[in-house]
Amino acid sequence: TQLLEQSPQFLSIQEGENLTVYCNSSSVFSSLQWYRQEPGEGPVLLVTVVTGGEVKKLKRLTFQFGDARKDSSLHITAAQPGDTGLYLCAGALLSYALNFGKGTSLLVTP
Amino acid sequence: DAGVTQSPTHLIKTRGQHVTLRCSPISGHKSVSWYQQVLGQGPQFIFQYYEKEERGRGNFPDRFSARQFPNYSSELNVNALLLGDSALYLCASSLEGGRGLGLGTQYFGPGTRLTVL
C-alpha cells in the first residue's frame, strides 16, 4: 500500500504550458518534501512544506501544502525542457524514514 | 564541497551472489540512510544509521544488512541475490538523525545501479 499517491503518473507537454502535479495521502504528515530526479541521478530536494495551507514559490514552481497536511501540489508555470524529470513527493511518518510516492514523470518538449 | 558519494556506479551480479555497496556521507553528517528504487517506483526505505547505531529498518528480508563505520561511511550488504533485487540503491546523509531529533534534510547520492542476472 502506497502511503503517498501521486498523479498523474506520466505527463508530456510542450514548452510554455502550465502543469500541476498532485500528492495525496490519508495520513497527516508533519511536513512534505518535493524532490526532482533525473535519469542516473539521486533525488534532489526542491522544497519542504511544513505548515498547513503553506505556499512556497521557487522561480516558476509553486508548492502548496493542504490545510489538513494530508496533500500537496506542485504547479509549474511556463514549463521548459529543463524541467523534464521525475518529481517525487515524500513525507516522514516515522522519525527515521521517508515515505515516497511513485513519482510523476514529466517530459517537456521544445 | 563534495556531496554524498557512492561506489560502485554500476554493478552486475548473478542470482545467489553477494554484493557490497558503499557510501560516503557529506562531511560533518553523522546519519546515513539507504533506499531501494525499483524502476518506475519511488525509493523505498531500507535502513538508517546514526552515530554507528541502527535507528530504523524497513520491510526488507534479513538478506539485507548494513553497518556504519567510525568515519560515518556506510556499507549495504545483500546476500543470496534475487532477480528482484535489481534496482538503484540510494544513499542519503543528513546532519540530524539522533533519537527524538527527527529526520533532517536528506541529501542523496547518485546511487548504485545493481543488475542481477
mmCIF file of N, CA, C and O in Angstrom, chain A residues 2 6 9-10 33 35 37-45 48 86 88 91-92 94-103, chain B residues 33 35 37 40-45 47-48 55-58 88 90 97 100 102-111 113:
data_model
loop_
_atom_site.group_PDB
_atom_site.id
_atom_site.type_symbol
_atom_site.label_atom_id
_atom_site.label_comp_id
_atom_site.label_asym_id
_atom_site.label_seq_id
_atom_site.Cartn_x
_atom_site.Cartn_y
_atom_site.Cartn_z
ATOM 1 N N GLN A 2 0.618 2.150 -0.960
ATOM 2 C CA GLN A 2 1.392 3.371 -1.081
ATOM 3 C C GLN A 2 0.788 4.416 -0.163
ATOM 4 O O GLN A 2 -0.390 4.751 -0.255
ATOM 5 N N GLN A 6 0.621 9.787 -6.036
ATOM 6 C CA GLN A 6 0.908 10.915 -6.911
ATOM 7 C C GLN A 6 0.151 10.778 -8.212
ATOM 8 O O GLN A 6 -0.023 9.687 -8.746
ATOM 9 N N GLN A 9 0.740 9.989 -13.294
ATOM 10 C CA GLN A 9 1.961 9.196 -13.266
ATOM 11 C C GLN A 9 2.915 9.654 -14.365
ATOM 12 O O GLN A 9 4.135 9.664 -14.174
ATOM 13 N N PHE A 10 2.348 10.003 -15.508
ATOM 14 C CA PHE A 10 3.139 10.492 -16.637
ATOM 15 C C PHE A 10 2.514 11.765 -17.178
ATOM 16 O O PHE A 10 1.293 11.916 -17.162
ATOM 17 N N GLN A 33 7.977 16.840 1.461
ATOM 18 C CA GLN A 33 9.079 17.329 0.650
ATOM 19 C C GLN A 33 8.834 16.976 -0.812
ATOM 20 O O GLN A 33 8.211 15.962 -1.119
ATOM 21 N N TYR A 35 10.960 16.384 -4.410
ATOM 22 C CA TYR A 35 12.265 16.127 -4.995
ATOM 23 C C TYR A 35 12.118 16.048 -6.517
ATOM 24 O O TYR A 35 11.071 15.699 -7.052
ATOM 25 N N GLN A 37 14.220 14.178 -9.728
ATOM 26 C CA GLN A 37 15.254 13.187 -10.020
ATOM 27 C C GLN A 37 15.436 13.064 -11.524
ATOM 28 O O GLN A 37 14.473 12.875 -12.265
ATOM 29 N N GLU A 38 16.681 13.178 -11.963
ATOM 30 C CA GLU A 38 16.997 12.987 -13.381
ATOM 31 C C GLU A 38 17.565 11.579 -13.565
ATOM 32 O O GLU A 38 18.081 10.983 -12.610
ATOM 33 N N PRO A 39 17.463 11.045 -14.768
ATOM 34 C CA PRO A 39 17.952 9.671 -15.012
ATOM 35 C C PRO A 39 19.398 9.498 -14.568
ATOM 36 O O PRO A 39 20.249 10.332 -14.859
ATOM 37 N N GLY A 40 19.663 8.407 -13.827
ATOM 38 C CA GLY A 40 21.016 8.118 -13.388
ATOM 39 C C GLY A 40 21.487 8.954 -12.215
ATOM 40 O O GLY A 40 22.658 8.880 -11.839
ATOM 41 N N GLU A 41 20.591 9.755 -11.652
ATOM 42 C CA GLU A 41 20.966 10.612 -10.527
ATOM 43 C C GLU A 41 20.093 10.295 -9.319
ATOM 44 O O GLU A 41 19.048 9.669 -9.439
ATOM 45 N N GLY A 42 20.535 10.769 -8.153
ATOM 46 C CA GLY A 42 19.697 10.662 -6.973
ATOM 47 C C GLY A 42 18.722 11.826 -6.912
ATOM 48 O O GLY A 42 18.895 12.830 -7.595
ATOM 49 N N PRO A 43 17.669 11.711 -6.104
ATOM 50 C CA PRO A 43 16.707 12.803 -5.948
ATOM 51 C C PRO A 43 17.362 14.045 -5.353
ATOM 52 O O PRO A 43 18.202 13.938 -4.459
ATOM 53 N N VAL A 44 16.937 15.207 -5.847
ATOM 54 C CA VAL A 44 17.432 16.481 -5.334
ATOM 55 C C VAL A 44 16.268 17.226 -4.699
ATOM 56 O O VAL A 44 15.223 17.398 -5.341
ATOM 57 N N LEU A 45 16.445 17.649 -3.454
ATOM 58 C CA LEU A 45 15.377 18.328 -2.728
ATOM 59 C C LEU A 45 15.059 19.682 -3.362
ATOM 60 O O LEU A 45 15.952 20.492 -3.605
ATOM 61 N N THR A 48 10.626 21.958 1.155
ATOM 62 C CA THR A 48 9.939 21.308 2.268
ATOM 63 C C THR A 48 8.800 22.224 2.705
ATOM 64 O O THR A 48 9.026 23.414 2.940
ATOM 65 N N LEU A 86 11.756 13.276 -13.058
ATOM 66 C CA LEU A 86 10.806 12.572 -12.192
ATOM 67 C C LEU A 86 10.606 13.413 -10.932
ATOM 68 O O LEU A 86 11.564 13.721 -10.232
ATOM 69 N N LEU A 88 9.090 13.692 -7.254
ATOM 70 C CA LEU A 88 8.713 12.813 -6.158
ATOM 71 C C LEU A 88 8.270 13.631 -4.956
ATOM 72 O O LEU A 88 8.931 14.607 -4.602
ATOM 73 N N GLY A 91 7.224 12.144 2.579
ATOM 74 C CA GLY A 91 6.935 12.604 3.925
ATOM 75 C C GLY A 91 7.443 11.590 4.924
ATOM 76 O O GLY A 91 7.691 10.431 4.580
ATOM 77 N N ALA A 92 7.608 12.021 6.169
ATOM 78 C CA ALA A 92 8.117 11.133 7.214
ATOM 79 C C ALA A 92 7.037 10.897 8.261
ATOM 80 O O ALA A 92 6.650 11.822 8.967
ATOM 81 N N LEU A 94 7.522 8.185 10.336
ATOM 82 C CA LEU A 94 8.414 7.740 11.399
ATOM 83 C C LEU A 94 9.596 8.696 11.455
ATOM 84 O O LEU A 94 9.919 9.355 10.473
ATOM 85 N N SER A 95 10.285 8.716 12.568
ATOM 86 C CA SER A 95 11.356 9.702 12.728
ATOM 87 C C SER A 95 12.607 9.360 11.949
ATOM 88 O O SER A 95 13.522 10.172 11.879
ATOM 89 N N TYR A 96 12.646 8.153 11.353
ATOM 90 C CA TYR A 96 13.896 7.745 10.734
ATOM 91 C C TYR A 96 13.777 7.417 9.251
ATOM 92 O O TYR A 96 14.749 7.012 8.627
ATOM 93 N N ALA A 97 12.567 7.547 8.637
ATOM 94 C CA ALA A 97 12.414 7.121 7.254
ATOM 95 C C ALA A 97 11.498 8.041 6.472
ATOM 96 O O ALA A 97 10.487 8.515 6.989
ATOM 97 N N LEU A 98 11.855 8.274 5.212
ATOM 98 C CA LEU A 98 10.990 8.993 4.304
ATOM 99 C C LEU A 98 10.121 8.006 3.535
ATOM 100 O O LEU A 98 10.613 6.977 3.078
ATOM 101 N N ASN A 99 8.820 8.336 3.403
ATOM 102 C CA ASN A 99 7.926 7.583 2.539
ATOM 103 C C ASN A 99 7.758 8.369 1.245
ATOM 104 O O ASN A 99 7.376 9.542 1.289
ATOM 105 N N PHE A 100 8.056 7.736 0.131
ATOM 106 C CA PHE A 100 7.960 8.396 -1.166
ATOM 107 C C PHE A 100 6.722 7.946 -1.925
ATOM 108 O O PHE A 100 6.273 6.806 -1.788
ATOM 109 N N GLY A 101 6.206 8.863 -2.762
ATOM 110 C CA GLY A 101 5.223 8.466 -3.750
ATOM 111 C C GLY A 101 5.932 7.793 -4.912
ATOM 112 O O GLY A 101 7.167 7.739 -4.953
ATOM 113 N N LYS A 102 5.148 7.298 -5.891
ATOM 114 C CA LYS A 102 5.746 6.622 -7.039
ATOM 115 C C LYS A 102 6.364 7.611 -8.015
ATOM 116 O O LYS A 102 7.163 7.245 -8.872
ATOM 117 N N GLY A 103 5.985 8.864 -7.897
ATOM 118 C CA GLY A 103 6.561 9.882 -8.754
ATOM 119 C C GLY A 103 5.721 10.219 -9.969
ATOM 120 O O GLY A 103 4.873 9.434 -10.402
ATOM 121 N N SER B 33 21.276 6.944 5.433
ATOM 122 C CA SER B 33 20.111 6.104 5.156
ATOM 123 C C SER B 33 20.286 5.430 3.804
ATOM 124 O O SER B 33 20.929 5.980 2.907
ATOM 125 N N TYR B 35 18.143 3.495 0.586
ATOM 126 C CA TYR B 35 16.864 3.314 -0.065
ATOM 127 C C TYR B 35 17.049 2.469 -1.318
ATOM 128 O O TYR B 35 18.090 2.530 -1.981
ATOM 129 N N GLN B 37 15.343 1.799 -5.063
ATOM 130 C CA GLN B 37 14.405 2.343 -6.037
ATOM 131 C C GLN B 37 14.327 1.414 -7.237
ATOM 132 O O GLN B 37 15.246 1.365 -8.054
ATOM 133 N N GLY B 40 10.513 2.655 -12.124
ATOM 134 C CA GLY B 40 9.115 3.054 -12.170
ATOM 135 C C GLY B 40 8.477 3.281 -10.809
ATOM 136 O O GLY B 40 7.273 3.553 -10.722
ATOM 137 N N GLN B 41 9.262 3.177 -9.752
ATOM 138 C CA GLN B 41 8.749 3.360 -8.394
ATOM 139 C C GLN B 41 9.519 4.456 -7.675
ATOM 140 O O GLN B 41 10.611 4.839 -8.090
ATOM 141 N N GLY B 42 8.960 4.924 -6.570
ATOM 142 C CA GLY B 42 9.704 5.826 -5.709
ATOM 143 C C GLY B 42 10.640 5.031 -4.813
ATOM 144 O O GLY B 42 10.481 3.823 -4.649
ATOM 145 N N PRO B 43 11.619 5.681 -4.219
ATOM 146 C CA PRO B 43 12.546 4.983 -3.312
ATOM 147 C C PRO B 43 11.820 4.375 -2.117
ATOM 148 O O PRO B 43 10.868 4.965 -1.598
ATOM 149 N N GLN B 44 12.284 3.183 -1.698
ATOM 150 C CA GLN B 44 11.757 2.504 -0.520
ATOM 151 C C GLN B 44 12.850 2.436 0.543
ATOM 152 O O GLN B 44 13.976 2.029 0.259
ATOM 153 N N PHE B 45 12.496 2.796 1.763
ATOM 154 C CA PHE B 45 13.451 2.851 2.863
ATOM 155 C C PHE B 45 13.947 1.465 3.254
ATOM 156 O O PHE B 45 13.140 0.538 3.416
ATOM 157 N N PHE B 47 17.337 1.116 5.519
ATOM 158 C CA PHE B 47 17.974 1.285 6.824
ATOM 159 C C PHE B 47 18.285 2.755 7.074
ATOM 160 O O PHE B 47 18.492 3.528 6.137
ATOM 161 N N GLN B 48 18.360 3.119 8.369
ATOM 162 C CA GLN B 48 19.001 4.354 8.749
ATOM 163 C C GLN B 48 19.995 4.074 9.872
ATOM 164 O O GLN B 48 19.692 3.320 10.819
ATOM 165 N N ARG B 55 19.063 2.918 13.522
ATOM 166 C CA ARG B 55 17.924 3.620 14.111
ATOM 167 C C ARG B 55 16.607 3.129 13.528
ATOM 168 O O ARG B 55 15.566 3.319 14.143
ATOM 169 N N GLY B 56 16.666 2.545 12.358
ATOM 170 C CA GLY B 56 15.423 2.096 11.743
ATOM 171 C C GLY B 56 15.686 1.116 10.621
ATOM 172 O O GLY B 56 16.740 1.158 9.977
ATOM 173 N N ARG B 57 14.730 0.229 10.424
ATOM 174 C CA ARG B 57 14.836 -0.785 9.379
ATOM 175 C C ARG B 57 13.499 -0.857 8.654
ATOM 176 O O ARG B 57 12.445 -0.882 9.292
ATOM 177 N N GLY B 58 13.558 -0.890 7.334
ATOM 178 C CA GLY B 58 12.340 -1.009 6.537
ATOM 179 C C GLY B 58 11.936 -2.459 6.375
ATOM 180 O O GLY B 58 12.529 -3.363 6.952
ATOM 181 N N LEU B 88 18.064 0.616 -8.319
ATOM 182 C CA LEU B 88 19.005 1.685 -7.989
ATOM 183 C C LEU B 88 19.035 1.799 -6.473
ATOM 184 O O LEU B 88 17.987 1.984 -5.838
ATOM 185 N N LEU B 90 20.102 3.861 -3.327
ATOM 186 C CA LEU B 90 20.428 5.244 -2.996
ATOM 187 C C LEU B 90 20.868 5.360 -1.551
ATOM 188 O O LEU B 90 20.300 4.726 -0.661
ATOM 189 N N GLY B 97 19.392 13.024 13.015
ATOM 190 C CA GLY B 97 19.080 11.609 12.944
ATOM 191 C C GLY B 97 19.141 10.943 14.296
ATOM 192 O O GLY B 97 18.890 9.761 14.436
ATOM 193 N N GLY B 100 14.753 11.157 18.662
ATOM 194 C CA GLY B 100 13.920 12.281 19.034
ATOM 195 C C GLY B 100 14.223 13.567 18.315
ATOM 196 O O GLY B 100 13.544 14.557 18.502
ATOM 197 N N GLY B 102 14.337 13.851 14.918
ATOM 198 C CA GLY B 102 13.758 13.930 13.582
ATOM 199 C C GLY B 102 14.739 13.531 12.511
ATOM 200 O O GLY B 102 15.905 13.238 12.764
ATOM 201 N N LEU B 103 14.231 13.560 11.289
ATOM 202 C CA LEU B 103 14.988 13.025 10.162
ATOM 203 C C LEU B 103 15.988 14.028 9.617
ATOM 204 O O LEU B 103 17.065 13.667 9.156
ATOM 205 N N GLY B 104 15.669 15.307 9.604
ATOM 206 C CA GLY B 104 16.541 16.296 8.988
ATOM 207 C C GLY B 104 16.455 16.238 7.480
ATOM 208 O O GLY B 104 15.850 15.330 6.912
ATOM 209 N N THR B 105 17.063 17.196 6.836
ATOM 210 C CA THR B 105 17.079 17.233 5.372
ATOM 211 C C THR B 105 17.987 16.138 4.851
ATOM 212 O O THR B 105 19.143 16.027 5.259
ATOM 213 N N GLN B 106 17.441 15.315 3.958
ATOM 214 C CA GLN B 106 18.195 14.196 3.379
ATOM 215 C C GLN B 106 18.848 14.638 2.065
ATOM 216 O O GLN B 106 18.178 15.176 1.184
ATOM 217 N N TYR B 107 20.156 14.394 1.947
ATOM 218 C CA TYR B 107 20.882 14.683 0.720
ATOM 219 C C TYR B 107 21.272 13.350 0.091
ATOM 220 O O TYR B 107 21.968 12.545 0.717
ATOM 221 N N PHE B 108 20.811 13.133 -1.134
ATOM 222 C CA PHE B 108 21.004 11.837 -1.783
ATOM 223 C C PHE B 108 22.238 11.810 -2.667
ATOM 224 O O PHE B 108 22.599 12.804 -3.295
ATOM 225 N N GLY B 109 22.856 10.639 -2.706
ATOM 226 C CA GLY B 109 23.931 10.391 -3.649
ATOM 227 C C GLY B 109 23.364 9.971 -4.992
ATOM 228 O O GLY B 109 22.146 9.850 -5.145
ATOM 229 N N PRO B 110 24.242 9.730 -5.974
ATOM 230 C CA PRO B 110 23.787 9.384 -7.326
ATOM 231 C C PRO B 110 23.277 7.950 -7.440
ATOM 232 O O PRO B 110 22.630 7.600 -8.423
ATOM 233 N N GLY B 111 23.566 7.127 -6.438
ATOM 234 C CA GLY B 111 23.073 5.754 -6.459
ATOM 235 C C GLY B 111 24.020 4.759 -7.095
ATOM 236 O O GLY B 111 24.955 5.117 -7.825
ATOM 237 N N ARG B 113 23.602 1.393 -9.471
ATOM 238 C CA ARG B 113 22.661 0.620 -10.274
ATOM 239 C C ARG B 113 23.083 -0.849 -10.211
ATOM 240 O O ARG B 113 24.125 -1.218 -10.745
#
